[in-house]
Coordinates of C-alpha atoms in Angstrom, one line a residue:
Chain A
X1 CA -8.6 -11.7 14.6
X2 CA -8.2 -12.0 10.9
X3 CA -5.8 -9.1 10.8
X4 CA -3.6 -10.7 13.5
X5 CA -3.1 -13.8 11.3
X6 CA -1.4 -11.7 8.6
X7 CA 1.0 -10.4 11.2
X8 CA 2.7 -13.8 11.7
X9 CA 6.4 -13.1 11.0
X10 CA 8.3 -15.2 8.5
X11 CA 11.5 -16.7 9.8
X12 CA 10.8 -15.4 13.3
X13 CA 11.8 -11.8 12.3
X14 CA 10.1 -8.8 13.7
X15 CA 7.1 -7.6 11.7
X16 CA 5.4 -4.3 12.4
X17 CA 2.1 -3.4 11.1
X18 CA -0.3 -0.5 11.5
X19 CA -3.5 -2.4 12.4
X20 CA -5.8 0.7 12.3
X21 CA -5.7 4.4 12.7
X22 CA -5.1 4.0 16.4
X23 CA -3.2 0.7 16.7
X24 CA 0.2 -0.5 15.8
X25 CA 1.7 -3.9 16.5
X26 CA 5.0 -5.7 16.4
X27 CA 5.3 -9.5 16.2
X28 CA 8.1 -12.1 16.5
X29 CA 8.4 -15.8 17.1
X30 CA 10.6 -17.0 19.9
X31 CA 12.0 -20.5 20.0
X32 CA 10.9 -21.2 23.5
X33 CA 7.7 -22.1 25.4
X34 CA 5.5 -19.2 26.4
X35 CA 6.3 -19.6 30.2
X36 CA 9.9 -18.7 29.4
X37 CA 9.2 -15.7 27.3
X38 CA 6.7 -14.5 29.9
X39 CA 9.3 -14.9 32.6
X40 CA 11.8 -12.8 30.6
X41 CA 9.1 -10.1 30.3
X42 CA 8.0 -10.1 33.9
X43 CA 11.1 -10.5 36.0
X44 CA 12.5 -7.0 36.5
X45 CA 16.1 -8.1 36.3
X46 CA 15.6 -10.0 33.1
X47 CA 13.4 -7.3 31.6
X48 CA 16.1 -4.7 32.3
X49 CA 18.5 -6.7 30.2
X50 CA 16.6 -6.4 27.0
X51 CA 14.1 -3.5 27.1
X52 CA 16.7 -0.9 26.4
X53 CA 18.8 -1.9 23.5
X54 CA 22.4 -1.4 24.5
X55 CA 23.1 0.9 21.6
X56 CA 20.6 3.4 22.9
X57 CA 23.5 4.5 25.2
X58 CA 21.1 5.5 27.9
X59 CA 21.0 3.2 30.9
X60 CA 18.0 2.1 32.8
X61 CA 18.5 3.7 36.2
X62 CA 15.8 1.7 37.8
X63 CA 13.2 -0.8 36.9
X64 CA 10.3 -1.6 39.3
X65 CA 7.6 -4.0 38.1
X66 CA 4.8 -5.6 40.1
X67 CA 3.4 -7.7 37.3
X68 CA -0.1 -8.6 38.4
X69 CA -3.5 -7.2 37.6
X70 CA -3.7 -3.9 39.5
X71 CA 0.1 -3.7 40.0
X72 CA 2.2 -0.8 38.8
X73 CA 5.6 -0.3 37.1
X74 CA 8.1 2.4 36.8
X75 CA 11.1 2.5 34.5
X76 CA 13.6 5.4 34.8
X77 CA 16.1 6.1 32.1
X78 CA 19.0 8.5 32.0
X79 CA 22.6 9.1 32.6
X80 CA 22.1 10.8 35.9
X81 CA 19.2 12.1 38.1
X82 CA 19.0 15.5 36.2
X83 CA 18.9 14.0 32.8
X84 CA 16.4 11.2 33.3
X85 CA 12.9 10.4 32.5
X86 CA 10.4 7.9 33.6
X87 CA 7.9 5.6 32.0
X88 CA 5.2 4.4 34.4
X89 CA 1.7 3.0 34.5
X90 CA -0.5 0.3 35.8
X91 CA -1.1 -3.4 34.8
X92 CA -4.7 -3.7 34.1
X93 CA -4.8 -7.4 33.0
X94 CA -2.2 -10.0 33.7
X95 CA -2.9 -13.7 32.7
X96 CA 0.3 -15.8 33.1
X97 CA 1.8 -16.9 30.8
X98 CA -0.4 -15.6 28.0
X99 CA -1.2 -12.0 28.3
X100 CA -0.1 -8.7 29.9
X101 CA -2.0 -5.4 29.4
X102 CA -0.8 -2.1 30.9
X103 CA -1.3 1.6 30.7
X104 CA 1.3 4.3 29.8
X105 CA 0.5 7.1 32.2
X106 CA 3.4 9.6 31.3
X107 CA 1.0 11.8 29.4
X108 CA -2.5 12.3 28.2
X109 CA -2.0 10.4 25.0
X110 CA -0.5 7.2 26.4
X111 CA -1.4 4.0 24.7
X112 CA -2.8 0.8 26.2
X113 CA -0.1 -1.8 25.6
X114 CA -0.9 -5.5 25.2
X115 CA 1.6 -8.3 24.9
X116 CA 0.3 -11.8 24.1
X117 CA 2.3 -15.0 24.1
X118 CA 0.8 -17.8 21.9
X119 CA 2.6 -21.1 22.2
X120 CA 2.6 -23.6 19.4
X121 CA 4.9 -26.6 19.1
X122 CA 7.3 -25.3 21.7
X123 CA 7.6 -21.9 20.1
X124 CA 6.0 -18.7 21.1
X125 CA 4.4 -16.1 18.9
X126 CA 4.7 -12.8 20.6
X127 CA 2.5 -9.9 19.7
X128 CA 3.0 -6.5 21.2
X129 CA 0.4 -3.9 20.4
X130 CA -0.3 -0.3 21.3
X131 CA -3.7 1.2 21.0
X132 CA -3.7 5.0 21.2
X133 CA -6.6 7.3 22.2
X134 CA -6.5 8.9 18.8
X135 CA -4.9 8.6 15.4
X136 CA -2.9 11.7 16.1
X137 CA -1.5 10.4 19.3
X138 CA -0.2 7.3 17.5
X139 CA 1.3 9.3 14.6
X140 CA 3.1 11.4 17.2
X141 CA 4.2 8.6 19.4
X142 CA 6.9 6.7 17.5
X143 CA 6.6 3.6 19.7
X144 CA 5.8 4.8 23.1
X145 CA 8.5 7.5 23.0
X146 CA 6.1 10.4 22.8
X147 CA 6.5 13.6 24.6
X148 CA 9.9 15.1 25.4
X149 CA 12.0 16.1 22.5
X150 CA 15.1 14.6 24.1
X151 CA 13.4 11.2 23.8
X152 CA 13.4 11.7 20.0
X153 CA 17.0 12.7 20.1
X154 CA 17.8 9.6 22.0
X155 CA 15.9 7.6 19.5
X156 CA 17.7 9.3 16.7
X157 CA 21.0 8.3 18.3
X158 CA 19.7 4.8 18.7
X159 CA 18.7 4.6 15.0
X160 CA 22.0 6.0 13.9
X161 CA 23.8 3.4 15.9
X162 CA 21.6 0.6 14.5
X163 CA 22.1 1.8 11.0
X164 CA 25.9 1.9 11.5
X165 CA 25.9 -1.5 13.0
X166 CA 24.1 -3.0 10.1
X167 CA 25.9 -1.3 7.2
Chain B
X1 CA 11.5 16.6 12.0
X2 CA 8.9 14.3 13.4
X3 CA 6.4 17.1 13.9
X4 CA 6.6 18.2 10.3
X5 CA 5.3 14.9 9.1
X6 CA 2.2 14.8 11.3
X7 CA -0.2 16.9 9.2
X8 CA 0.7 14.9 6.1
X9 CA 0.3 11.6 8.0
X10 CA -3.2 12.6 9.0
X11 CA -4.3 12.9 5.4
X12 CA -2.3 10.0 4.1
X13 CA -3.4 7.5 6.7
X14 CA -7.0 8.7 6.4
X15 CA -6.8 8.2 2.7
X16 CA -5.5 4.7 3.2
X17 CA -8.2 3.9 5.7
X18 CA -10.7 3.0 2.9
X19 CA -10.6 -0.4 1.2
X20 CA -11.5 1.0 -2.3
X21 CA -8.8 3.6 -2.1
X22 CA -6.2 1.0 -1.1
X23 CA -7.5 -1.1 -4.1
X24 CA -7.0 1.9 -6.4
X25 CA -3.4 2.3 -5.2
X26 CA -2.7 -1.4 -5.8
X27 CA -4.2 -1.1 -9.3
X28 CA -2.2 2.0 -10.1
X29 CA 0.9 0.2 -8.8
X30 CA 0.5 -2.2 -11.7
X31 CA -0.3 0.4 -14.3
X32 CA -1.8 3.9 -14.8
X33 CA -5.5 4.0 -15.4
X34 CA -8.2 6.5 -16.3
X35 CA -10.9 7.3 -13.9
X36 CA -13.4 5.5 -16.2
X37 CA -11.3 2.4 -16.0
X38 CA -11.1 2.6 -12.2
X39 CA -14.8 3.2 -11.9
X40 CA -15.5 0.1 -13.9
X41 CA -12.9 -2.1 -12.1
X42 CA -14.4 -1.1 -8.7
X43 CA -18.0 -1.1 -10.0
X44 CA -18.8 2.4 -8.9
X45 CA -20.1 5.5 -10.5
X46 CA -17.8 8.0 -12.1
X47 CA -18.6 10.5 -9.5
X48 CA -17.9 8.1 -6.7
X49 CA -14.5 7.3 -8.1
X50 CA -13.7 11.0 -8.7
X51 CA -14.3 11.6 -5.0
X52 CA -11.9 8.8 -4.0
X53 CA -9.2 10.0 -6.4
X54 CA -9.6 13.5 -5.0
X55 CA -8.9 12.2 -1.5
X56 CA -5.9 10.3 -2.8
X57 CA -4.6 13.4 -4.6
X58 CA -4.9 15.5 -1.6
X59 CA -2.8 13.0 0.3
X60 CA -0.3 13.1 -2.5
X61 CA -0.7 9.4 -3.1
X62 CA -2.0 9.9 -6.6
X63 CA -1.5 12.4 -9.4
X64 CA -3.8 12.8 -12.4
X65 CA -3.5 14.5 -15.7
X66 CA -6.2 15.3 -18.2
X67 CA -5.3 14.5 -21.8
X68 CA -8.1 15.3 -24.1
X69 CA -11.3 14.0 -22.6
X70 CA -9.5 11.3 -20.4
X71 CA -8.1 11.9 -17.0
X72 CA -5.3 9.5 -16.4
X73 CA -4.2 8.6 -12.8
X74 CA -0.9 7.4 -11.6
X75 CA 0.8 6.9 -8.3
X76 CA 2.2 10.0 -6.6
X77 CA 6.0 9.9 -6.4
X78 CA 7.5 8.5 -3.2
X79 CA 4.9 10.0 -1.0
X80 CA 4.6 6.8 1.1
X81 CA 8.3 6.6 1.8
X82 CA 8.1 8.7 5.0
X83 CA 5.2 6.7 6.3
X84 CA 7.1 3.5 5.7
X85 CA 10.2 5.1 7.4
X86 CA 8.1 6.0 10.4
X87 CA 7.0 2.4 10.8
X88 CA 10.5 1.2 10.0
X89 CA 11.9 3.2 13.0
X90 CA 9.4 1.5 15.3
X91 CA 10.3 -1.8 13.8
X92 CA 14.0 -1.3 14.3
X93 CA 13.5 -0.4 18.0
X94 CA 11.4 -3.6 18.5
X95 CA 13.8 -5.7 16.5
X96 CA 16.7 -4.6 18.6
X97 CA 14.7 -5.3 21.8
X98 CA 13.6 -8.7 20.5
X99 CA 17.2 -9.6 19.6
X100 CA 18.2 -9.1 23.2
X101 CA 15.0 -10.7 24.5
X102 CA 16.0 -13.7 22.3
X103 CA 19.3 -13.9 24.2
X104 CA 17.6 -13.8 27.6
X105 CA 15.1 -16.4 26.5
X106 CA 17.8 -18.7 25.2
X107 CA 19.6 -18.4 28.6
X108 CA 16.4 -19.3 30.5
X109 CA 15.8 -22.2 28.2
X110 CA 19.3 -23.6 28.8
X111 CA 18.9 -23.1 32.6
X112 CA 15.6 -24.9 32.6
X113 CA 17.1 -27.8 30.6
X114 CA 20.0 -28.2 33.0
X115 CA 17.7 -27.9 36.0
X116 CA 15.5 -30.7 34.6
X117 CA 18.4 -33.2 34.6

């Protein structure tokens, strides 16, 4: 818990911290009550609008989410059916509007992802954390994009775009 | 490119997983120090500190040089940059996502406000 406190972002910006050998977390403060941020995270149409940054250049082909404990999700990315890949898994703990925990079942080294929404004075501290089965799995993951090399290529493209946009 | 970093990450993150070693790095960030100085600062035997320094050296985080009877330690050059870069890539991804989430949230907030009237 003490570690989490250090993660509180200044000025609401995104802060990323390696919590331990197997865990990494991103935090940000949103200027809205938790129920709203939770809705943006759990409504598939709304989720699809922000999960894939536009600059990634790869559309989300489909987004199915049944956000309740025991429910499943499946996100498919790609330009067409042949060049696509899927992220999928199961929600193992959903407590609206404060917490969602899910698995990442694309491979053996998938993380357990947890997002928490802590509301204070009308604002929401969002913490997204990934706990990997091993240190190596985390080192190799680069934010849930582990596995296929084309994913890293896509990420490289994304990062290049982001860099260009900021310069 | 990512793969090449993994072996190094293993040793560097393992080296960083110890509070004393992180303390030593902070100390060396302020100024170079001999192993004797470091052992005193961290109230530990010379042998214990030598072991810590050796772990840090293997991870490339520290270099040391023996001049006369004193071994002086300093920070390894730029060895943490790639680790920082790795985290920065993850941060950029989430920052981009959160920017867009921010827009969605703002829209929902406005909608709720106008519905309330």
